[in-house]
Coordinates of C-alpha atoms in Angstrom, one line a residue:
Chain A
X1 CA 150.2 203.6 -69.2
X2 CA 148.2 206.1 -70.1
X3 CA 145.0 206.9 -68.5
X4 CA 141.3 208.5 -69.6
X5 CA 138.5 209.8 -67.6
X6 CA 135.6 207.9 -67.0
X7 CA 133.3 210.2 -65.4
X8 CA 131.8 209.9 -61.7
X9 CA 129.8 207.2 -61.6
X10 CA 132.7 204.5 -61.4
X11 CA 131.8 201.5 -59.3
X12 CA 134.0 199.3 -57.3
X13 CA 135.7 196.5 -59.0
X14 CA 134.2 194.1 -58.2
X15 CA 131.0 194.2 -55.8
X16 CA 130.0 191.5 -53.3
X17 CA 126.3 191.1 -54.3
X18 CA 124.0 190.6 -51.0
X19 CA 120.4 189.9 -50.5
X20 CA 119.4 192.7 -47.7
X21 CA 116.4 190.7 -46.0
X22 CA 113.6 192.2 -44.0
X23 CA 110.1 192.2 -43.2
X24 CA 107.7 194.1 -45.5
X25 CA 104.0 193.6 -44.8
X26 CA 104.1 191.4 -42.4
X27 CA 106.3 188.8 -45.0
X28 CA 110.4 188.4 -45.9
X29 CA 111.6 190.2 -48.3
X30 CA 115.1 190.0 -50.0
X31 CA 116.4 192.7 -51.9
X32 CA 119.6 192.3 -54.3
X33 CA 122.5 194.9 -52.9
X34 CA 126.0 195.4 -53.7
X35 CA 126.4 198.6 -52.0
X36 CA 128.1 196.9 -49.1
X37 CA 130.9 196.6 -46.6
X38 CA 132.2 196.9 -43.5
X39 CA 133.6 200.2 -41.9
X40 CA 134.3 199.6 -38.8
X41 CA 136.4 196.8 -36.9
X42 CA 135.3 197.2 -33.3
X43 CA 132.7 197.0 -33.0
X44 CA 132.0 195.1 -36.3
X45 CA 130.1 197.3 -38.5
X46 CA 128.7 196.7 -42.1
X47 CA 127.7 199.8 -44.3
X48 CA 125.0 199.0 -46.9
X49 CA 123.7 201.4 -49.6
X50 CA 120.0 200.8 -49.9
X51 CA 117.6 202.9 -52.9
X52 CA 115.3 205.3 -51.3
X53 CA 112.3 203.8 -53.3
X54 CA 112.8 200.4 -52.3
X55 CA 110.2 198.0 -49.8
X56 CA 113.4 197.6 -48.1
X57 CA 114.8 201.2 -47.0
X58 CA 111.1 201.8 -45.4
X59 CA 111.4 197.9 -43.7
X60 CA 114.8 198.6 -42.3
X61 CA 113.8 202.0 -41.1
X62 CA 110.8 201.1 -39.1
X63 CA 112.3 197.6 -37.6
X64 CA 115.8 198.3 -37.2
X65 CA 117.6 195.6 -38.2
X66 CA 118.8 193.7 -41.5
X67 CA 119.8 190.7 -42.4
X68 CA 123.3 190.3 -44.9
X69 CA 122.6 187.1 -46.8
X70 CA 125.1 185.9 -49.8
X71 CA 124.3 184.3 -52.0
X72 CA 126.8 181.7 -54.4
X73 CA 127.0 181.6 -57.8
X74 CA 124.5 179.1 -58.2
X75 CA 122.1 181.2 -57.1
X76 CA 122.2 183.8 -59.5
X77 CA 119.2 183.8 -61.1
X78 CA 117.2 184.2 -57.5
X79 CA 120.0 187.1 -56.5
X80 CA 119.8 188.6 -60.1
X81 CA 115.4 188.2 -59.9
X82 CA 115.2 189.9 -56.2
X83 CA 117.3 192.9 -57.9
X84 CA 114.6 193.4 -60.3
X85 CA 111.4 193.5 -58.7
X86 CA 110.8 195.5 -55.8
X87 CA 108.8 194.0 -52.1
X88 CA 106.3 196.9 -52.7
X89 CA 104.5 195.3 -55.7
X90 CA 105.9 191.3 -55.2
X91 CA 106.0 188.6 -52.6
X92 CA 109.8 187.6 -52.9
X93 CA 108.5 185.6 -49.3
X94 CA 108.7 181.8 -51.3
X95 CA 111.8 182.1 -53.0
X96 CA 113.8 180.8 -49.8
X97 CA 113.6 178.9 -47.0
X98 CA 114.3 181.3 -44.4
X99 CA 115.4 181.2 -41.0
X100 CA 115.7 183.6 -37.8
X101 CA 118.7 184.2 -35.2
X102 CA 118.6 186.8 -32.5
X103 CA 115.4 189.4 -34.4
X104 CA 112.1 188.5 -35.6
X105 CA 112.7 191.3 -38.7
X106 CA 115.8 190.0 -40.3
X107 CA 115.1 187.1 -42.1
X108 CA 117.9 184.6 -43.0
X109 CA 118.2 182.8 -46.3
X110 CA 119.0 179.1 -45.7
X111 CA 120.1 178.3 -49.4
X112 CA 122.5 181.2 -48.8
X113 CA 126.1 180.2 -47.6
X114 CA 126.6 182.7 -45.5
X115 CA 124.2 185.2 -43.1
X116 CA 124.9 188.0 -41.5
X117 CA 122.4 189.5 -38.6
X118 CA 122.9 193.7 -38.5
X119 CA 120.8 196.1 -35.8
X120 CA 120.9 199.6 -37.0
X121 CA 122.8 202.0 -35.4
X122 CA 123.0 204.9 -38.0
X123 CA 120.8 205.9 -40.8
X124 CA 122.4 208.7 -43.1
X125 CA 119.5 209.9 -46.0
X126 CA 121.4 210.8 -49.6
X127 CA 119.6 211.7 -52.5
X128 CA 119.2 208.7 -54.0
X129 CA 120.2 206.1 -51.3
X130 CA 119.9 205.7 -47.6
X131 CA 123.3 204.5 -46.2
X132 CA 122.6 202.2 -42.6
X133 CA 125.8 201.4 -40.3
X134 CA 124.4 198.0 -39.0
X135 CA 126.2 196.5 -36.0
X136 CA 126.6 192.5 -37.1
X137 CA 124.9 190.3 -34.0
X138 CA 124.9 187.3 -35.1
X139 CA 126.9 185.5 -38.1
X140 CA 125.7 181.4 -39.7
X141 CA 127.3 179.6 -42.4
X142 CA 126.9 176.6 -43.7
X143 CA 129.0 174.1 -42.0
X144 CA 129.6 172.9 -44.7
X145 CA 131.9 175.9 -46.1
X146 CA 134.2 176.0 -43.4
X147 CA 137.6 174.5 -43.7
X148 CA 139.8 174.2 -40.3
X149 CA 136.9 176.1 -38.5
X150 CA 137.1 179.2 -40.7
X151 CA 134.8 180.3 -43.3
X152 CA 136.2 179.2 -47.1
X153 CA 135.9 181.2 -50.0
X154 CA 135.6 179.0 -53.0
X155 CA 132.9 176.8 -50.8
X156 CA 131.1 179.6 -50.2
X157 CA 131.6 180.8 -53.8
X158 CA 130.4 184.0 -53.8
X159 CA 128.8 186.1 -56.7
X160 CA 130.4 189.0 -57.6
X161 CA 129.3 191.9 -60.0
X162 CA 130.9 194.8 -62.5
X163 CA 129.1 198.2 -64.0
X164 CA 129.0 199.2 -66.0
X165 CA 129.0 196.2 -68.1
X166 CA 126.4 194.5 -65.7
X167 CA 128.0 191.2 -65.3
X168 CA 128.4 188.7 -62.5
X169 CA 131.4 186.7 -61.9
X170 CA 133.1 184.3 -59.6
X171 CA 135.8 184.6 -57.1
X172 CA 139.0 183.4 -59.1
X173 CA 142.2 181.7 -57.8
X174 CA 144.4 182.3 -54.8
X175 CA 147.2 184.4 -55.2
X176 CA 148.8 185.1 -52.2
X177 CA 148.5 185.9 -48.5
X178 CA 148.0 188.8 -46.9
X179 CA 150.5 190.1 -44.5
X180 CA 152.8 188.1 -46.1
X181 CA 152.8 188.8 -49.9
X182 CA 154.8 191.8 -48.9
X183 CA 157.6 191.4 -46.5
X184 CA 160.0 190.7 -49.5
X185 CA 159.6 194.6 -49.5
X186 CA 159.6 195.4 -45.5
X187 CA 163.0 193.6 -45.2
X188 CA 164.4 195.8 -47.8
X189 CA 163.9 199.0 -45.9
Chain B
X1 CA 122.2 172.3 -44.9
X2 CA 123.2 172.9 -41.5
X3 CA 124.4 176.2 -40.3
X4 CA 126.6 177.0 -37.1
X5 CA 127.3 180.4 -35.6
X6 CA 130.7 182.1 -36.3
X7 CA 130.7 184.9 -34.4
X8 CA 130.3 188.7 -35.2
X9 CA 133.4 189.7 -36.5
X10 CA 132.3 188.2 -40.2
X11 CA 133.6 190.7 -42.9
X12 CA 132.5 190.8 -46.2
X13 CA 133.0 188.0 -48.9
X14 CA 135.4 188.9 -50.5
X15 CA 136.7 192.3 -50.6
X16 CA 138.0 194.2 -53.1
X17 CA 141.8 195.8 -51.9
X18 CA 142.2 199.4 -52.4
X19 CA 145.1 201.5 -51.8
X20 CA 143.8 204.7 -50.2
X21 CA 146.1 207.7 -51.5
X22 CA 146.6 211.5 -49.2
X23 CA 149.0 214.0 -48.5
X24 CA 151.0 212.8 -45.0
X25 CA 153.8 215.2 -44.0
X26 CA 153.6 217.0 -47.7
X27 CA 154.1 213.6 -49.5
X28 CA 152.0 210.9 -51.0
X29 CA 151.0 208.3 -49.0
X30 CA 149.3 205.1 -49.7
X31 CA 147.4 202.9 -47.1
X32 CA 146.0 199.4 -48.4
X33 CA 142.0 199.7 -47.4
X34 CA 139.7 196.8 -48.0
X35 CA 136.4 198.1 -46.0
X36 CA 135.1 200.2 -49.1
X37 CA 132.0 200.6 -51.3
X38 CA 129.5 202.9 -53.0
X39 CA 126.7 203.9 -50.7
X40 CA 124.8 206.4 -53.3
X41 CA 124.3 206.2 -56.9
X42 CA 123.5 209.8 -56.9
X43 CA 125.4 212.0 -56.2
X44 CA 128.1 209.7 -56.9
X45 CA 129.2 208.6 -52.8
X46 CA 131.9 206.3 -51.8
X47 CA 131.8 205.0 -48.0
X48 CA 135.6 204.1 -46.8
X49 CA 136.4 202.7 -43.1
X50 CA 139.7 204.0 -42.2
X51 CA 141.9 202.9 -39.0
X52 CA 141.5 205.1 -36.5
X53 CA 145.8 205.3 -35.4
X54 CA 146.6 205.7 -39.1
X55 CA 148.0 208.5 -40.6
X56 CA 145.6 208.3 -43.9
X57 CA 142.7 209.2 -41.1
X58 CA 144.4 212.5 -40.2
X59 CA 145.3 213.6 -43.6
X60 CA 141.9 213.0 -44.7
X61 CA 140.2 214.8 -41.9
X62 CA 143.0 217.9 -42.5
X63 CA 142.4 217.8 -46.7
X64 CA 139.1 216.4 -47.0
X65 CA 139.8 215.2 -49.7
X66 CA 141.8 211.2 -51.0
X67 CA 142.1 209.2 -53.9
X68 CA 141.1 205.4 -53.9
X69 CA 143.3 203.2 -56.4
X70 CA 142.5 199.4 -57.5
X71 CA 145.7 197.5 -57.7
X72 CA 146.0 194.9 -60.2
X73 CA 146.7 191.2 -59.4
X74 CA 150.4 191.8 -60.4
X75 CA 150.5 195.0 -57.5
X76 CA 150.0 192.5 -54.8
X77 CA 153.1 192.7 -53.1
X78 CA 153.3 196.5 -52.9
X79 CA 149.4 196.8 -51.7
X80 CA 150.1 194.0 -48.9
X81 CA 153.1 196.5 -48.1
X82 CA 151.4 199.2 -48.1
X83 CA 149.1 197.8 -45.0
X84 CA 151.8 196.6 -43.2
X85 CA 153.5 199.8 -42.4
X86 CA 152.3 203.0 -41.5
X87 CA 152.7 206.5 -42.9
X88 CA 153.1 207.7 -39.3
X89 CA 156.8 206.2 -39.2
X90 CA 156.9 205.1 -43.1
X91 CA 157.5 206.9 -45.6
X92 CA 155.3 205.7 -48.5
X93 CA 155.9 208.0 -51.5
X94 CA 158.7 206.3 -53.6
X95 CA 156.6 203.2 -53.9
X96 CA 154.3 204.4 -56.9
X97 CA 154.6 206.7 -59.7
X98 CA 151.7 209.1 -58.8
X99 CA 149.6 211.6 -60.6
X100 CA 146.8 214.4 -60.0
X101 CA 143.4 215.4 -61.1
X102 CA 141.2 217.9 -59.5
X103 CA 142.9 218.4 -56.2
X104 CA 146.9 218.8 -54.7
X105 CA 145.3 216.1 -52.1
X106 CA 144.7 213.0 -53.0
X107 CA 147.2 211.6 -55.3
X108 CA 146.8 208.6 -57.5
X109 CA 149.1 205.7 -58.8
X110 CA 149.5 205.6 -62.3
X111 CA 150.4 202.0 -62.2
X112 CA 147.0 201.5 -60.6
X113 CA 144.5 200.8 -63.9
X114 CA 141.3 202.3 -62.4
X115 CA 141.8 205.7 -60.2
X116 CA 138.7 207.4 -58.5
X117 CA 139.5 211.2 -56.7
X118 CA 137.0 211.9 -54.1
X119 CA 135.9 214.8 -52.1
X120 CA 134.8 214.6 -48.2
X121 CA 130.9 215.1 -47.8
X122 CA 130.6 213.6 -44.4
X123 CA 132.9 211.7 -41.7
X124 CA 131.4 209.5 -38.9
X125 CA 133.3 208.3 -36.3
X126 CA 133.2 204.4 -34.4
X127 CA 135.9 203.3 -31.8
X128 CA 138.3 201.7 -34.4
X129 CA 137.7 203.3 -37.6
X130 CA 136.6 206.5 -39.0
X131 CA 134.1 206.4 -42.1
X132 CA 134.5 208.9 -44.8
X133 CA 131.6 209.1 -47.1
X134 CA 133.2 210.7 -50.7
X135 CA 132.0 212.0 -53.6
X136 CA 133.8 211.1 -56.8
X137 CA 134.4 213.9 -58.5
X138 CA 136.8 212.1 -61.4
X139 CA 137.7 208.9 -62.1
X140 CA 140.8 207.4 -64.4
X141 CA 141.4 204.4 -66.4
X142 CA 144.1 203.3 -68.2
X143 CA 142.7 203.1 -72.0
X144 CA 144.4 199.5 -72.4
X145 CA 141.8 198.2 -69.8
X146 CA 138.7 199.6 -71.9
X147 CA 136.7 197.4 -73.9
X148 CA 133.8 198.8 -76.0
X149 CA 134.6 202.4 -73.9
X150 CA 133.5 200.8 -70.7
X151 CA 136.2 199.3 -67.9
X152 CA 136.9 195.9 -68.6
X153 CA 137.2 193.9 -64.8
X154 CA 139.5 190.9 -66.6
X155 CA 141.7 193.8 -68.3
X156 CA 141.5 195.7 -64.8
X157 CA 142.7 192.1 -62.8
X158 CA 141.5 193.7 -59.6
X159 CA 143.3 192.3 -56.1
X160 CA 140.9 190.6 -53.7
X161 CA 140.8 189.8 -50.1
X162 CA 139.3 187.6 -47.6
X163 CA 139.7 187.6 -44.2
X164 CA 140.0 185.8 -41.4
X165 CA 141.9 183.2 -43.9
X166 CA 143.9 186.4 -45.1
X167 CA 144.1 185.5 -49.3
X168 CA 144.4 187.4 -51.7
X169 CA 142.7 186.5 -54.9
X170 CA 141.7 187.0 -58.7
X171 CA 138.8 187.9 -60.2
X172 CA 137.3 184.1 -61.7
X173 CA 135.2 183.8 -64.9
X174 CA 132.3 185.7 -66.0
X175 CA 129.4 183.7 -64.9
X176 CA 126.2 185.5 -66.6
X177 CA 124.6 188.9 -66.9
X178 CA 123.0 190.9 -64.0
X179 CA 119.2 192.7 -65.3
X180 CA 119.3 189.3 -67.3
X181 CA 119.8 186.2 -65.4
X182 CA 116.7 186.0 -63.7
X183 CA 114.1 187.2 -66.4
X184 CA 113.0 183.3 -66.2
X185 CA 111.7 183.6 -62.8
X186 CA 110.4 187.1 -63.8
X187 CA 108.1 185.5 -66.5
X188 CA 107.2 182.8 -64.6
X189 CA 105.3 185.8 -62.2

């Protein structure tokens, strides 16, 4: 097949979008992020990509903590909304019922499926984004999307997003397993 | 609805599965890597969580330098492979037709649709994994998954994972437009 450059700016295909909630002015404040994952196993770490000019980098600086929330594809609209204005000129603070776990300053969205609770334990300055290593304290979801005590992906039915082409998407069907899809190939060696 | 605690070792929702290419013992090597995402728009930065005991971490701390490939949907049992064994006692490199850009390093599968090349900037280290923050400094596409000359994610049929239920999945249907969707709550301001 053959292949053609794209340039540098290629995104991941596709991005888990988040709302990264904290407390600006005193309020909660969700801003939308797909800049996310987790980088480290043990202890359980989540990476997340914040812009430098947002109500959020300077909220997650000075408290410390963040909350992952995410947010399914019924709630687009609010995700999509929260990734257009910024905490610094709007009260996002009645959008969603929130609730609190272990911190004060890392508001949880109830709507949201699933919530993740992060304390920061790293904050690395780029030119354009501040990357935070957050250390996950606490985890909710709905009890709803579980299925034989673990989480369930098309419950939670997560919204997912492309760039260039700017568009969200759901999570499609299963496939396969992993750790399993490829033993056909292990046995041959 | 009512929420119930799940513990802290909640990963993302879902991840996208990436197979992470370097040089180990002068040969291409391949290791299936699902913690992954941009953490700067500009520069261009990727942040990658890398076992600690695998050999991808030491070839990417020696070249400072790897590729990160997006398997299609019809890849899935070689990417499931490709975490199951190690290049430490494994020799990876007949799996994939491969190919180079910029650097001898960080080979990339042309089978793959979307390829991105990435130079080290910075490498932080946590008990189990090692993150590598990259910058992209090229990025490949096979032309047959372009649509208007931008990467088309249905055309690209990126592999997805979920974890602790271990499934892989498809990319679902297109469910609106992101900068878009919420305008309604935006005039409603």
């Amino acid at each position: 097949m053959g292949k053609v450059p794209i340039g540098t700016n290629t995104t991941i295909c596709p991005m888990p979008v988040t709302l990264i909630g904290s407390v600006v002015k005193g309020r909660p404040n969700f801003m939308t992020v797909a800049f996310i994952s987790r980088v480290c196993l043990d202890p359980p770490l989540v990476s997340v990509g914040i812009n430098k000019r947002s109500a959020t980098r300077e909220a997650v600086l000075r408290n410390q903590a963040f909350s992952v929330n995410f947010p399914s594809v019924a709630m687009m609209k609010e995700a999509d909304y929260c990734g257009m204005v910024s905490g610094n000129n709007t009260d996002k603070s009645m959008l969603f019922e929130v609730f609190y776990g272990k911190r004060p300053d890392a508001p949880m969205i109830q709507r949201c499926p699933l919530c993740i609770e992060c304390t920061v334990v790293e904050t690395h300055d780029f030119r354009s984004h501040t990357c935070f290593i957050g250390e996950i304290t606490a985890a909710h979801i709905d009890e709803s999307c579980l299925a034989g005590g673990r989480p369930d992906p098309k419950k939670i039915n997560p919204l997912l997003l492309t760039m260039p082409d700017n568009r969200y998407w759901a999570l499609g069907e299963n496939v396969g397993s992993a750790w399993s899809a490829g033993k056909e190939l292990l046995k041959g060696k």
